mmCIF file of C-alpha atoms in Angstrom:
data_model
loop_
_atom_site.group_PDB
_atom_site.id
_atom_site.type_symbol
_atom_site.label_atom_id
_atom_site.label_comp_id
_atom_site.label_asym_id
_atom_site.label_seq_id
_atom_site.Cartn_x
_atom_site.Cartn_y
_atom_site.Cartn_z
ATOM 1 C CA UNK R 1 0.000 -0.001 -0.010
ATOM 2 C CA UNK R 2 2.869 2.370 0.787
ATOM 3 C CA UNK R 3 4.291 1.824 -2.723
ATOM 4 C CA UNK R 4 0.884 2.509 -4.278
ATOM 5 C CA UNK R 5 0.580 5.771 -2.328
ATOM 6 C CA UNK R 6 3.995 6.899 -3.560
ATOM 7 C CA UNK R 7 3.023 6.189 -7.180
ATOM 8 C CA UNK R 8 -0.291 8.051 -6.847
ATOM 9 C CA UNK R 9 1.509 10.999 -5.233
ATOM 10 C CA UNK R 10 3.951 11.160 -8.150
ATOM 11 C CA UNK R 11 1.124 11.032 -10.719
ATOM 12 C CA UNK R 12 -0.643 13.833 -8.886
ATOM 13 C CA UNK R 13 2.557 15.856 -8.681
ATOM 14 C CA UNK R 14 3.002 15.495 -12.479
ATOM 15 C CA UNK R 15 -0.628 16.340 -13.171
ATOM 16 C CA UNK R 16 -1.319 12.971 -14.774
ATOM 17 C CA UNK R 17 -4.974 11.914 -14.825
ATOM 18 C CA UNK R 18 -5.761 8.338 -13.769
ATOM 19 C CA UNK R 19 -8.532 6.068 -12.582
ATOM 20 C CA UNK R 20 -7.905 3.182 -10.186
ATOM 21 C CA UNK R 21 -9.520 -0.189 -9.745
ATOM 22 C CA UNK R 22 -8.736 -2.040 -6.528
ATOM 23 C CA UNK R 23 -8.968 -5.818 -6.756
ATOM 24 C CA UNK R 24 -7.623 -9.110 -5.393
ATOM 25 C CA UNK R 25 -3.938 -9.783 -6.158
ATOM 26 C CA UNK R 26 -3.416 -10.735 -9.803
ATOM 27 C CA UNK R 27 -0.297 -12.321 -11.230
ATOM 28 C CA UNK R 28 -1.213 -12.841 -14.896
ATOM 29 C CA UNK R 29 -3.023 -11.116 -17.758
ATOM 30 C CA UNK R 30 -5.484 -14.014 -17.647
ATOM 31 C CA UNK R 31 -6.374 -13.195 -14.034
ATOM 32 C CA UNK R 32 -6.965 -9.591 -14.991
ATOM 33 C CA UNK R 33 -9.206 -10.648 -17.889
ATOM 34 C CA UNK R 34 -11.139 -12.907 -15.490
ATOM 35 C CA UNK R 35 -11.890 -9.763 -13.442
ATOM 36 C CA UNK R 36 -13.152 -8.030 -16.563
ATOM 37 C CA UNK R 37 -10.441 -5.427 -16.530
ATOM 38 C CA UNK R 38 -9.748 -5.899 -20.251
ATOM 39 C CA UNK R 39 -13.144 -4.275 -20.973
ATOM 40 C CA UNK R 40 -11.890 -0.991 -19.562
ATOM 41 C CA UNK R 41 -8.812 -0.450 -21.730
ATOM 42 C CA UNK R 42 -5.581 -2.045 -22.900
ATOM 43 C CA UNK R 43 -3.948 -4.054 -20.125
ATOM 44 C CA UNK R 44 -0.193 -4.027 -20.570
ATOM 45 C CA UNK R 45 2.181 -6.948 -20.177
ATOM 46 C CA UNK R 46 5.589 -6.178 -18.633
ATOM 47 C CA UNK R 47 8.764 -8.192 -19.090
ATOM 48 C CA UNK R 48 11.921 -7.534 -17.038
ATOM 49 C CA UNK R 49 14.845 -8.705 -19.150
ATOM 50 C CA UNK R 50 18.628 -8.691 -19.032
ATOM 51 C CA UNK R 51 21.279 -9.169 -21.693
ATOM 52 C CA UNK R 52 23.676 -12.127 -21.813
ATOM 53 C CA UNK R 53 26.266 -10.481 -19.557
ATOM 54 C CA UNK R 54 23.794 -8.848 -17.174
ATOM 55 C CA UNK R 55 25.094 -5.353 -18.061
ATOM 56 C CA UNK R 56 21.879 -4.062 -19.683
ATOM 57 C CA UNK R 57 18.407 -4.392 -18.204
ATOM 58 C CA UNK R 58 15.131 -3.778 -20.005
ATOM 59 C CA UNK R 59 11.540 -3.229 -18.950
ATOM 60 C CA UNK R 60 9.481 -4.255 -21.969
ATOM 61 C CA UNK R 61 5.884 -2.976 -22.131
ATOM 62 C CA UNK R 62 3.549 -4.760 -24.566
ATOM 63 C CA UNK R 63 -0.163 -5.029 -25.164
ATOM 64 C CA UNK R 64 -1.456 -7.835 -22.904
ATOM 65 C CA UNK R 65 -2.520 -9.901 -25.871
ATOM 66 C CA UNK R 66 0.956 -9.981 -27.431
ATOM 67 C CA UNK R 67 3.748 -12.470 -26.811
ATOM 68 C CA UNK R 68 7.218 -11.174 -26.051
ATOM 69 C CA UNK R 69 9.501 -12.605 -28.716
ATOM 70 C CA UNK R 70 12.884 -12.236 -27.073
ATOM 71 C CA UNK R 71 14.820 -12.731 -30.331
ATOM 72 C CA UNK R 72 12.765 -10.017 -32.114
ATOM 73 C CA UNK R 73 13.241 -7.652 -29.148
ATOM 74 C CA UNK R 74 16.964 -8.403 -29.076
ATOM 75 C CA UNK R 75 17.343 -7.709 -32.786
ATOM 76 C CA UNK R 76 15.512 -4.388 -32.556
ATOM 77 C CA UNK R 77 17.596 -3.256 -29.560
ATOM 78 C CA UNK R 78 20.901 -4.428 -30.963
ATOM 79 C CA UNK R 79 21.492 -6.409 -27.778
ATOM 80 C CA UNK R 80 23.099 -9.745 -26.994
ATOM 81 C CA UNK R 81 20.808 -12.646 -26.154
ATOM 82 C CA UNK R 82 18.020 -11.724 -23.739
ATOM 83 C CA UNK R 83 16.645 -13.681 -20.802
ATOM 84 C CA UNK R 84 14.329 -12.902 -17.954
ATOM 85 C CA UNK R 85 15.901 -11.025 -15.020
ATOM 86 C CA UNK R 86 15.906 -12.764 -11.684
ATOM 87 C CA UNK R 87 13.729 -11.741 -8.782
ATOM 88 C CA UNK R 88 16.931 -10.446 -7.095
ATOM 89 C CA UNK R 89 17.689 -8.208 -10.077
ATOM 90 C CA UNK R 90 14.063 -7.056 -10.247
ATOM 91 C CA UNK R 91 14.247 -5.982 -6.582
ATOM 92 C CA UNK R 92 17.686 -4.398 -6.969
ATOM 93 C CA UNK R 93 16.829 -2.280 -10.017
ATOM 94 C CA UNK R 94 13.090 -1.566 -9.732
ATOM 95 C CA UNK R 95 12.314 -2.418 -6.075
ATOM 96 C CA UNK R 96 9.506 -4.696 -7.302
ATOM 97 C CA UNK R 97 8.477 -8.242 -6.672
ATOM 98 C CA UNK R 98 7.339 -10.793 -9.243
ATOM 99 C CA UNK R 99 3.716 -10.222 -10.037
ATOM 100 C CA UNK R 100 3.832 -6.460 -9.477
ATOM 101 C CA UNK R 101 6.028 -5.499 -12.372
ATOM 102 C CA UNK R 102 4.838 -2.263 -13.964
ATOM 103 C CA UNK R 103 6.269 0.470 -16.158
ATOM 104 C CA UNK R 104 5.758 2.667 -13.116
ATOM 105 C CA UNK R 105 8.533 0.670 -11.451
ATOM 106 C CA UNK R 106 10.813 3.008 -13.292
ATOM 107 C CA UNK R 107 10.034 5.534 -10.490
ATOM 108 C CA UNK R 108 12.284 3.401 -8.260
ATOM 109 C CA UNK R 109 15.227 3.287 -10.686
ATOM 110 C CA UNK R 110 17.194 6.195 -9.298
ATOM 111 C CA UNK R 111 20.363 5.113 -11.249
ATOM 112 C CA UNK R 112 18.439 5.117 -14.604
ATOM 113 C CA UNK R 113 19.916 1.666 -15.214
ATOM 114 C CA UNK R 114 16.827 0.086 -16.825
ATOM 115 C CA UNK R 115 15.967 0.843 -20.414
ATOM 116 C CA UNK R 116 12.239 1.065 -21.128
ATOM 117 C CA UNK R 117 11.060 -0.726 -24.297
ATOM 118 C CA UNK R 118 7.564 0.080 -25.508
ATOM 119 C CA UNK R 119 5.657 -1.709 -28.283
ATOM 120 C CA UNK R 120 4.587 0.928 -30.867
ATOM 121 C CA UNK R 121 1.076 -0.536 -30.740
ATOM 122 C CA UNK R 122 0.623 1.265 -27.393
ATOM 123 C CA UNK R 123 1.518 4.732 -28.701
ATOM 124 C CA UNK R 124 -1.403 7.050 -28.437
ATOM 125 C CA UNK R 125 -3.572 4.681 -26.371
ATOM 126 C CA UNK R 126 -6.137 6.505 -24.243
ATOM 127 C CA UNK R 127 -6.383 3.886 -21.475
ATOM 128 C CA UNK R 128 -3.505 1.652 -20.463
ATOM 129 C CA UNK R 129 -3.961 -0.631 -17.462
ATOM 130 C CA UNK R 130 -0.828 -0.760 -15.290
ATOM 131 C CA UNK R 131 -0.175 -1.748 -11.728
ATOM 132 C CA UNK R 132 0.829 1.024 -9.311
ATOM 133 C CA UNK R 133 3.820 -1.160 -8.339
ATOM 134 C CA UNK R 134 1.362 -3.278 -6.360
ATOM 135 C CA UNK R 135 -0.727 -6.085 -7.950
ATOM 136 C CA UNK R 136 -3.852 -5.347 -5.891
ATOM 137 C CA UNK R 137 -4.800 -2.420 -8.085
ATOM 138 C CA UNK R 138 -4.817 -1.325 -11.705
ATOM 139 C CA UNK R 139 -4.335 2.261 -12.774
ATOM 140 C CA UNK R 140 -5.807 3.488 -16.075
ATOM 141 C CA UNK R 141 -3.617 6.189 -17.631
ATOM 142 C CA UNK R 142 -2.985 7.411 -21.130
ATOM 143 C CA UNK R 143 0.114 6.548 -23.121
ATOM 144 C CA UNK R 144 1.077 10.242 -22.933
ATOM 145 C CA UNK R 145 0.779 10.139 -19.153
ATOM 146 C CA UNK R 146 2.948 7.056 -18.958
ATOM 147 C CA UNK R 147 5.561 8.581 -21.255
ATOM 148 C CA UNK R 148 5.602 11.737 -19.128
ATOM 149 C CA UNK R 149 6.428 9.669 -16.063
ATOM 150 C CA UNK R 150 9.172 7.703 -17.881
ATOM 151 C CA UNK R 151 10.635 10.817 -19.511
ATOM 152 C CA UNK R 152 10.750 12.650 -16.150
ATOM 153 C CA UNK R 153 12.644 9.691 -14.643
ATOM 154 C CA UNK R 154 15.336 10.091 -17.321
ATOM 155 C CA UNK R 155 15.543 6.464 -18.469
ATOM 156 C CA UNK R 156 16.313 5.552 -22.058
ATOM 157 C CA UNK R 157 13.216 4.698 -24.063
ATOM 158 C CA UNK R 158 13.053 2.475 -27.185
ATOM 159 C CA UNK R 159 10.010 1.979 -29.382
ATOM 160 C CA UNK R 160 9.811 -1.419 -31.027
ATOM 161 C CA UNK R 161 7.369 -3.244 -33.256
ATOM 162 C CA UNK R 162 6.202 -6.682 -32.085
#
């Protein structure tokens, strides 16, 4: 709850409009669909990845219905082979636990170490469903609002096509 409050405070500070649905903990897109959240907007899927040497870390944001093709992502980023980051790395870089990964986790990346990768299909979306770094709620914000948060944090952003 404390993490959620910090996220909402930051959104308010930046003047970003949002709506919030509070719900039972969800760990998958399927669980969010079962709650009917997919009827309210585009639920995003988030992948926390690392390169082969663990020197680069990526937070990939995709439409919930899309699969994350690691080879296609790697090729577009000019990276070495990609794999999922461990829970330890996720905590170290974004201060998040498995199941609560969100593009808003970038608010916790004070070193700007994580590169944000966004599927072009999300650009311009009016309602994106993201966790407020806590999987017991979903925030609905626009793509522009999300970009404003990421841009203010100062992390590198890549747009890709999945």
